[in-house]
PDB file of C-alpha atoms and ligand atoms in Angstrom:
ATOM      1  CA  MET D   1      -0.061   0.058  -0.042  1.00  0.00           C
ATOM      2  CA  LEU D   2       1.180   3.425  -0.854  1.00  0.00           C
ATOM      3  CA  ASN D   3       0.922   5.891   2.011  1.00  0.00           C
ATOM      4  CA  LEU D   4       2.001   9.378   1.185  1.00  0.00           C
ATOM      5  CA  SER D   5       2.770  11.469   4.231  1.00  0.00           C
ATOM      6  CA  PHE D   6       4.100  14.776   5.366  1.00  0.00           C
ATOM      7  CA  GLY D   7       7.418  15.038   7.093  1.00  0.00           C
ATOM      8  CA  HIS D   8      10.700  13.285   6.738  1.00  0.00           C
ATOM      9  CA  GLN D   9      11.933  13.773  10.320  1.00  0.00           C
ATOM     10  CA  ARG D  10      10.860  10.421  11.797  1.00  0.00           C
ATOM     11  CA  TRP D  11      12.452   8.169   9.206  1.00  0.00           C
ATOM     12  CA  GLY D  12      16.090   8.865  10.200  1.00  0.00           C
ATOM     13  CA  ALA D  13      18.794   7.227   8.062  1.00  0.00           C
ATOM     14  CA  ALA D  14      16.286   5.334   5.924  1.00  0.00           C
ATOM     15  CA  ILE D  15      15.741   8.366   3.724  1.00  0.00           C
ATOM     16  CA  PRO D  16      19.406   9.234   2.828  1.00  0.00           C
ATOM     17  CA  GLU D  17      19.943   5.457   2.297  1.00  0.00           C
ATOM     18  CA  MET D  18      17.003   5.156  -0.145  1.00  0.00           C
ATOM     19  CA  PHE D  19      18.322   8.149  -2.147  1.00  0.00           C
ATOM     20  CA  ARG D  20      21.797   6.444  -2.208  1.00  0.00           C
ATOM     21  CA  ASP D  21      20.303   3.197  -3.525  1.00  0.00           C
ATOM     22  CA  ALA D  22      18.122   4.868  -6.170  1.00  0.00           C
ATOM     23  CA  PHE D  23      20.965   7.050  -7.556  1.00  0.00           C
ATOM     24  CA  ALA D  24      23.535   4.218  -7.254  1.00  0.00           C
ATOM     25  CA  ALA D  25      21.260   1.927  -9.419  1.00  0.00           C
ATOM     26  CA  SER D  26      20.922   4.521 -12.158  1.00  0.00           C
ATOM     27  CA  GLU D  27      24.182   6.521 -12.020  1.00  0.00           C
ATOM     28  CA  GLY D  28      26.718   4.407 -10.144  1.00  0.00           C
ATOM     29  CA  ALA D  29      28.098   4.004  -6.501  1.00  0.00           C
ATOM     30  CA  ASP D  30      29.884   7.295  -6.339  1.00  0.00           C
ATOM     31  CA  GLU D  31      26.829   9.308  -7.430  1.00  0.00           C
ATOM     32  CA  GLY D  32      24.762   7.324  -4.889  1.00  0.00           C
ATOM     33  CA  GLU D  33      27.080   8.232  -2.067  1.00  0.00           C
ATOM     34  CA  ALA D  34      27.199  11.915  -3.164  1.00  0.00           C
ATOM     35  CA  ILE D  35      23.423  12.110  -3.094  1.00  0.00           C
ATOM     36  CA  ARG D  36      23.327  10.366   0.287  1.00  0.00           C
ATOM     37  CA  GLY D  37      25.570  13.068   1.638  1.00  0.00           C
ATOM     38  CA  LEU D  38      23.530  15.851   0.033  1.00  0.00           C
ATOM     39  CA  VAL D  39      20.331  14.619   1.517  1.00  0.00           C
ATOM     40  CA  GLN D  40      21.903  14.158   4.908  1.00  0.00           C
ATOM     41  CA  ASP D  41      23.228  17.761   4.667  1.00  0.00           C
ATOM     42  CA  LEU D  42      19.848  19.076   3.528  1.00  0.00           C
ATOM     43  CA  ILE D  43      18.092  17.436   6.540  1.00  0.00           C
ATOM     44  CA  SER D  44      20.654  18.461   9.163  1.00  0.00           C
ATOM     45  CA  THR D  45      21.492  22.037   8.030  1.00  0.00           C
ATOM     46  CA  THR D  46      18.283  23.521   6.554  1.00  0.00           C
ATOM     47  CA  PRO D  47      16.201  25.728   8.811  1.00  0.00           C
ATOM     48  CA  LYS D  48      12.858  24.169   9.530  1.00  0.00           C
ATOM     49  CA  ASP D  49      10.862  26.789   7.592  1.00  0.00           C
ATOM     50  CA  ASP D  50      12.981  26.391   4.502  1.00  0.00           C
ATOM     51  CA  LEU D  51      12.640  22.620   4.023  1.00  0.00           C
ATOM     52  CA  LEU D  52       9.648  20.396   3.244  1.00  0.00           C
ATOM     53  CA  GLY D  53       9.963  16.713   2.671  1.00  0.00           C
ATOM     54  CA  TYR D  54       7.360  14.147   1.714  1.00  0.00           C
ATOM     55  CA  VAL D  55       7.596  10.351   2.019  1.00  0.00           C
ATOM     56  CA  ALA D  56       5.785   7.460   0.268  1.00  0.00           C
ATOM     57  CA  ALA D  57       5.920   4.428   2.596  1.00  0.00           C
ATOM     58  CA  ASP D  58       4.671   0.875   2.831  1.00  0.00           C
ATOM     59  CA  GLY D  59       4.693   0.312   6.607  1.00  0.00           C
ATOM     60  CA  ALA D  60       8.208   0.897   7.752  1.00  0.00           C
ATOM     61  CA  THR D  61       9.702   0.878   4.228  1.00  0.00           C
ATOM     62  CA  VAL D  62      10.488   4.062   2.495  1.00  0.00           C
ATOM     63  CA  LEU D  63       9.371   3.684  -1.112  1.00  0.00           C
ATOM     64  CA  GLY D  64      10.046   7.128  -2.273  1.00  0.00           C
ATOM     65  CA  CYS D  65      10.893  10.689  -1.054  1.00  0.00           C
ATOM     66  CA  ILE D  66      10.880  14.262  -2.326  1.00  0.00           C
ATOM     67  CA  PHE D  67      12.365  17.460  -0.859  1.00  0.00           C
ATOM     68  CA  PHE D  68      11.480  21.120  -1.523  1.00  0.00           C
ATOM     69  CA  SER D  69      13.866  23.769  -0.104  1.00  0.00           C
ATOM     70  CA  ARG D  70      13.502  27.579  -0.156  1.00  0.00           C
ATOM     71  CA  VAL D  71      14.965  29.781  -2.859  1.00  0.00           C
ATOM     72  CA  THR D  72      15.108  33.330  -1.654  1.00  0.00           C
ATOM     73  CA  TYR D  73      14.578  36.277  -4.072  1.00  0.00           C
ATOM     74  CA  GLU D  74      15.280  39.365  -1.907  1.00  0.00           C
ATOM     75  CA  ASN D  75      13.651  41.692  -4.426  1.00  0.00           C
ATOM     76  CA  ASP D  76      10.406  39.678  -4.916  1.00  0.00           C
ATOM     77  CA  PRO D  77       7.802  39.061  -2.201  1.00  0.00           C
ATOM     78  CA  ARG D  78       6.821  35.696  -3.556  1.00  0.00           C
ATOM     79  CA  GLN D  79       7.719  32.362  -1.887  1.00  0.00           C
ATOM     80  CA  VAL D  80       9.726  30.127  -4.164  1.00  0.00           C
ATOM     81  CA  PHE D  81      10.797  26.520  -3.512  1.00  0.00           C
ATOM     82  CA  LEU D  82      13.280  24.284  -5.380  1.00  0.00           C
ATOM     83  CA  MET D  83      11.969  20.750  -5.894  1.00  0.00           C
ATOM     84  CA  SER D  84      15.119  18.506  -5.372  1.00  0.00           C
ATOM     85  CA  PRO D  85      15.969  15.796  -5.001  1.00  0.00           C
ATOM     86  CA  VAL D  86      13.358  13.162  -5.673  1.00  0.00           C
ATOM     87  CA  ALA D  87      13.942   9.394  -5.686  1.00  0.00           C
ATOM     88  CA  VAL D  88      12.019   6.169  -5.715  1.00  0.00           C
ATOM     89  CA  LYS D  89      13.365   2.833  -4.366  1.00  0.00           C
ATOM     90  CA  PRO D  90      14.796   1.004  -7.478  1.00  0.00           C
ATOM     91  CA  ASP D  91      12.425  -2.004  -7.318  1.00  0.00           C
ATOM     92  CA  GLN D  92       9.416   0.400  -7.130  1.00  0.00           C
ATOM     93  CA  GLN D  93      10.259   2.666 -10.045  1.00  0.00           C
ATOM     94  CA  ARG D  94       8.010   3.183 -13.028  1.00  0.00           C
ATOM     95  CA  THR D  95       4.840   2.406 -11.007  1.00  0.00           C
ATOM     96  CA  GLY D  96       3.701   5.991 -10.652  1.00  0.00           C
ATOM     97  CA  ILE D  97       5.186   6.731  -7.175  1.00  0.00           C
ATOM     98  CA  GLY D  98       7.521   9.590  -8.492  1.00  0.00           C
ATOM     99  CA  GLN D  99       4.645  11.361 -10.173  1.00  0.00           C
ATOM    100  CA  LYS D 100       2.301  10.870  -7.235  1.00  0.00           C
ATOM    101  CA  LEU D 101       5.008  12.257  -4.818  1.00  0.00           C
ATOM    102  CA  ILE D 102       5.526  15.308  -7.044  1.00  0.00           C
ATOM    103  CA  GLY D 103       1.805  15.988  -7.202  1.00  0.00           C
ATOM    104  CA  PHE D 104       1.208  15.503  -3.473  1.00  0.00           C
ATOM    105  CA  GLY D 105       4.234  17.812  -2.736  1.00  0.00           C
ATOM    106  CA  LEU D 106       3.085  20.593  -5.053  1.00  0.00           C
ATOM    107  CA  GLU D 107      -0.378  20.471  -3.583  1.00  0.00           C
ATOM    108  CA  ASN D 108       0.944  20.823  -0.122  1.00  0.00           C
ATOM    109  CA  LEU D 109       3.157  23.700  -1.212  1.00  0.00           C
ATOM    110  CA  ARG D 110       0.012  25.451  -2.593  1.00  0.00           C
ATOM    111  CA  GLN D 111      -1.720  24.917   0.746  1.00  0.00           C
ATOM    112  CA  LYS D 112       1.221  26.637   2.448  1.00  0.00           C
ATOM    113  CA  ASP D 113       0.863  29.635   0.153  1.00  0.00           C
ATOM    114  CA  VAL D 114       4.073  28.965  -1.808  1.00  0.00           C
ATOM    115  CA  ASP D 115       3.853  30.884  -5.130  1.00  0.00           C
ATOM    116  CA  TYR D 116       6.294  29.216  -7.408  1.00  0.00           C
ATOM    117  CA  ALA D 117       8.199  25.874  -7.766  1.00  0.00           C
ATOM    118  CA  VAL D 118      11.447  25.498  -9.669  1.00  0.00           C
ATOM    119  CA  THR D 119      13.393  22.396 -10.340  1.00  0.00           C
ATOM    120  CA  TYR D 120      16.539  21.390 -12.378  1.00  0.00           C
ATOM    121  CA  GLY D 121      16.302  18.189 -14.333  1.00  0.00           C
ATOM    122  CA  ASP D 122      14.927  16.282 -17.397  1.00  0.00           C
ATOM    123  CA  PRO D 123      12.344  18.475 -19.090  1.00  0.00           C
ATOM    124  CA  ALA D 124      10.490  15.359 -20.538  1.00  0.00           C
ATOM    125  CA  TYR D 125       9.903  13.748 -17.090  1.00  0.00           C
ATOM    126  CA  TYR D 126       8.957  16.921 -15.217  1.00  0.00           C
ATOM    127  CA  ALA D 127       6.588  18.143 -17.921  1.00  0.00           C
ATOM    128  CA  LYS D 128       4.335  15.267 -16.812  1.00  0.00           C
ATOM    129  CA  THR D 129       3.688  17.075 -13.534  1.00  0.00           C
ATOM    130  CA  GLY D 130       3.286  20.619 -14.978  1.00  0.00           C
ATOM    131  CA  PHE D 131       6.850  21.995 -15.175  1.00  0.00           C
ATOM    132  CA  GLN D 132       7.954  23.988 -18.175  1.00  0.00           C
ATOM    133  CA  GLN D 133      11.404  25.136 -19.288  1.00  0.00           C
ATOM    134  CA  ILE D 134      12.066  28.709 -18.046  1.00  0.00           C
ATOM    135  CA  THR D 135      14.872  31.144 -18.777  1.00  0.00           C
ATOM    136  CA  GLU D 136      17.018  32.990 -16.319  1.00  0.00           C
ATOM    137  CA  ALA D 137      15.366  36.110 -17.654  1.00  0.00           C
ATOM    138  CA  PHE D 138      12.219  34.754 -15.997  1.00  0.00           C
ATOM    139  CA  ALA D 139      13.730  33.521 -12.779  1.00  0.00           C
ATOM    140  CA  ARG D 140      17.478  33.674 -11.961  1.00  0.00           C
ATOM    141  CA  ALA D 141      19.072  30.418 -10.700  1.00  0.00           C
ATOM    142  CA  PRO D 142      21.014  30.537  -7.495  1.00  0.00           C
ATOM    143  CA  MET D 143      24.255  29.336  -9.242  1.00  0.00           C
ATOM    144  CA  PRO D 144      25.492  29.318 -12.874  1.00  0.00           C
ATOM    145  CA  LEU D 145      23.696  26.414 -14.681  1.00  0.00           C
ATOM    146  CA  SER D 146      25.789  23.879 -16.564  1.00  0.00           C
ATOM    147  CA  GLN D 147      22.623  22.669 -18.355  1.00  0.00           C
ATOM    148  CA  PRO D 148      20.234  25.693 -18.801  1.00  0.00           C
ATOM    149  CA  HIS D 149      17.747  23.570 -20.677  1.00  0.00           C
ATOM    150  CA  GLY D 150      17.068  21.744 -17.417  1.00  0.00           C
ATOM    151  CA  TRP D 151      15.892  24.915 -15.535  1.00  0.00           C
ATOM    152  CA  LEU D 152      12.170  24.347 -15.001  1.00  0.00           C
ATOM    153  CA  GLY D 153       9.360  26.022 -13.240  1.00  0.00           C
ATOM    154  CA  GLN D 154       5.590  26.203 -12.528  1.00  0.00           C
ATOM    155  CA  SER D 155       3.374  28.782 -10.875  1.00  0.00           C
ATOM    156  CA  LEU D 156       1.258  27.568  -7.978  1.00  0.00           C
ATOM    157  CA  THR D 157      -1.033  30.606  -8.190  1.00  0.00           C
ATOM    158  CA  ASP D 158      -2.894  32.499 -10.985  1.00  0.00           C
ATOM    159  CA  SER D 159       0.071  34.727 -11.675  1.00  0.00           C
ATOM    160  CA  ASP D 160       2.830  33.739 -13.989  1.00  0.00           C
ATOM    161  CA  ALA D 161       4.858  36.995 -13.888  1.00  0.00           C
ATOM    162  CA  PRO D 162       8.681  36.852 -13.990  1.00  0.00           C
ATOM    163  CA  ILE D 163      10.473  36.591 -10.602  1.00  0.00           C
ATOM    164  CA  VAL D 164      12.569  39.626  -9.829  1.00  0.00           C
ATOM    165  CA  GLY D 165      16.280  39.780  -9.062  1.00  0.00           C
ATOM    166  CA  PRO D 166      19.048  37.376  -7.944  1.00  0.00           C
ATOM    167  CA  SER D 167      18.306  34.326  -5.820  1.00  0.00           C
ATOM    168  CA  ARG D 168      19.877  32.375  -2.993  1.00  0.00           C
ATOM    169  CA  CYS D 169      19.469  28.637  -2.235  1.00  0.00           C
ATOM    170  CA  VAL D 170      19.810  26.845   1.166  1.00  0.00           C
ATOM    171  CA  SER D 171      23.401  25.932   2.156  1.00  0.00           C
ATOM    172  CA  ALA D 172      23.234  22.261   1.184  1.00  0.00           C
ATOM    173  CA  PHE D 173      22.695  23.351  -2.516  1.00  0.00           C
ATOM    174  CA  ASP D 174      25.301  26.151  -2.226  1.00  0.00           C
ATOM    175  CA  ARG D 175      27.885  24.131  -4.219  1.00  0.00           C
ATOM    176  CA  PRO D 176      28.547  25.074  -7.869  1.00  0.00           C
ATOM    177  CA  GLU D 177      29.115  21.474  -8.888  1.00  0.00           C
ATOM    178  CA  LEU D 178      25.450  20.592  -8.146  1.00  0.00           C
ATOM    179  CA  TRP D 179      24.329  23.046 -10.792  1.00  0.00           C
TER     180      TRP D 179
HETATM  181  C1  COA J   1      13.153   9.699 -11.651  1.00  0.00           C
HETATM  182  C2  COA J   1      12.305   8.887 -10.653  1.00  0.00           C
HETATM  183  C3  COA J   1      12.147   9.744  -9.390  1.00  0.00           C
HETATM  184  C4  COA J   1      10.932   8.720 -11.298  1.00  0.00           C
HETATM  185  O1  COA J   1      10.080   8.033 -10.417  1.00  0.00           O
HETATM  186  P1  COA J   1       9.191   6.819 -10.861  1.00  0.00           P
HETATM  187  O2  COA J   1       8.277   6.477  -9.719  1.00  0.00           O
HETATM  188  O3  COA J   1      10.141   5.767 -11.401  1.00  0.00           O
HETATM  189  O4  COA J   1       8.374   7.400 -12.080  1.00  0.00           O
HETATM  190  P2  COA J   1       6.863   7.359 -12.434  1.00  0.00           P
HETATM  191  O5  COA J   1       6.476   5.876 -12.315  1.00  0.00           O
HETATM  192  O6  COA J   1       6.114   8.248 -11.514  1.00  0.00           O
HETATM  193  O7  COA J   1       6.783   7.836 -13.839  1.00  0.00           O
HETATM  194  C5  COA J   1       7.090   7.006 -14.900  1.00  0.00           C
HETATM  195  C6  COA J   1       7.058   7.650 -16.167  1.00  0.00           C
HETATM  196  O8  COA J   1       7.931   8.715 -16.210  1.00  0.00           O
HETATM  197  C7  COA J   1       8.929   8.560 -17.265  1.00  0.00           C
HETATM  198  N1  COA J   1      10.247   8.477 -16.634  1.00  0.00           N
HETATM  199  C8  COA J   1      10.564   7.777 -15.529  1.00  0.00           C
HETATM  200  N2  COA J   1      11.880   8.012 -15.209  1.00  0.00           N
HETATM  201  C9  COA J   1      12.297   8.816 -16.236  1.00  0.00           C
HETATM  202  C10 COA J   1      13.522   9.400 -16.466  1.00  0.00           C
HETATM  203  N3  COA J   1      14.604   9.073 -15.650  1.00  0.00           N
HETATM  204  N4  COA J   1      13.677  10.212 -17.582  1.00  0.00           N
HETATM  205  C11 COA J   1      12.651  10.366 -18.331  1.00  0.00           C
HETATM  206  N5  COA J   1      11.494   9.907 -18.151  1.00  0.00           N
HETATM  207  C12 COA J   1      11.316   9.083 -17.013  1.00  0.00           C
HETATM  208  C13 COA J   1       8.546   7.468 -18.057  1.00  0.00           C
HETATM  209  O9  COA J   1       7.988   7.924 -19.245  1.00  0.00           O
HETATM  210  C14 COA J   1       7.659   6.674 -17.268  1.00  0.00           C
HETATM  211  O10 COA J   1       6.524   6.317 -18.040  1.00  0.00           O
HETATM  212  P3  COA J   1       6.522   4.843 -18.664  1.00  0.00           P
HETATM  213  O11 COA J   1       6.730   3.960 -17.560  1.00  0.00           O
HETATM  214  O12 COA J   1       5.101   4.795 -19.182  1.00  0.00           O
HETATM  215  O13 COA J   1       7.533   4.878 -19.670  1.00  0.00           O
HETATM  216  C15 COA J   1      12.904   7.580 -10.296  1.00  0.00           C
HETATM  217  O14 COA J   1      13.026   6.804 -11.507  1.00  0.00           O
HETATM  218  C16 COA J   1      14.245   7.609  -9.652  1.00  0.00           C
HETATM  219  O15 COA J   1      14.317   7.652  -8.455  1.00  0.00           O
HETATM  220  N6  COA J   1      15.348   7.679 -10.406  1.00  0.00           N
HETATM  221  C17 COA J   1      16.691   7.695  -9.829  1.00  0.00           C
HETATM  222  C18 COA J   1      16.935   9.052  -9.147  1.00  0.00           C
HETATM  223  C19 COA J   1      16.719  10.196 -10.028  1.00  0.00           C
HETATM  224  O16 COA J   1      17.202  10.266 -11.240  1.00  0.00           O
HETATM  225  N7  COA J   1      15.944  11.215  -9.578  1.00  0.00           N
HETATM  226  C20 COA J   1      15.678  12.454 -10.389  1.00  0.00           C
HETATM  227  C21 COA J   1      16.656  13.489 -10.277  1.00  0.00           C
HETATM  228  S1  COA J   1      16.565  14.405  -8.727  1.00  0.00           S
END
């Protein structure tokens, strides 16, 4: 049974380890370990109001997880969150869990009055959940992008006006090699 829930706090090491296993399976052991470290860092260093995490679980087993962290645009009053990373346990992939987690997370962001979601990834996959390619003229990324075609966004309100000025991510993402 798929049980989507708020909050990543009570799952402890199971979450970083699921991310490690998912990325190791698709991109190799080193990438798996790097993502485990990133997720650990995100959980332990991000202020509470700047991080939202949602978990898909079957009993005590983590099937998938998604994080959203704040991107601050000092010159714009809107609340913007970065959706990253997301992963599904390798033996559960391609069963719809990833898209359900994204939809569940975005709906919860809406309820928390978040205005805009950005992400950085495969445009074809994220288009399935409403993301479109955006330019940095529309919304500046926090770091120089090595793959600008992967910069994606979607409005969570009726407004789709460009977001003003430079941006800042949370410290776990404040590393140029991640972008
Ligand atoms: C990417 C990921 C989160 C998708 O979750 P999922 O539960 O497997 O995906 P869903 O079942 O919700 O969606 C499946 C559909 O999305 C598409 N899709 C899935 N993974 C894809 C990928 N890596 N690239 C492009 N399209 C993809 C497929 O079209 C698929 O449809 P199909 O089965 O009819 O072909 C998961 O595969 C994963 O954890 N991968 C390793 C970690 C990763 O790359 N995370 C994303 C970067 S942060």
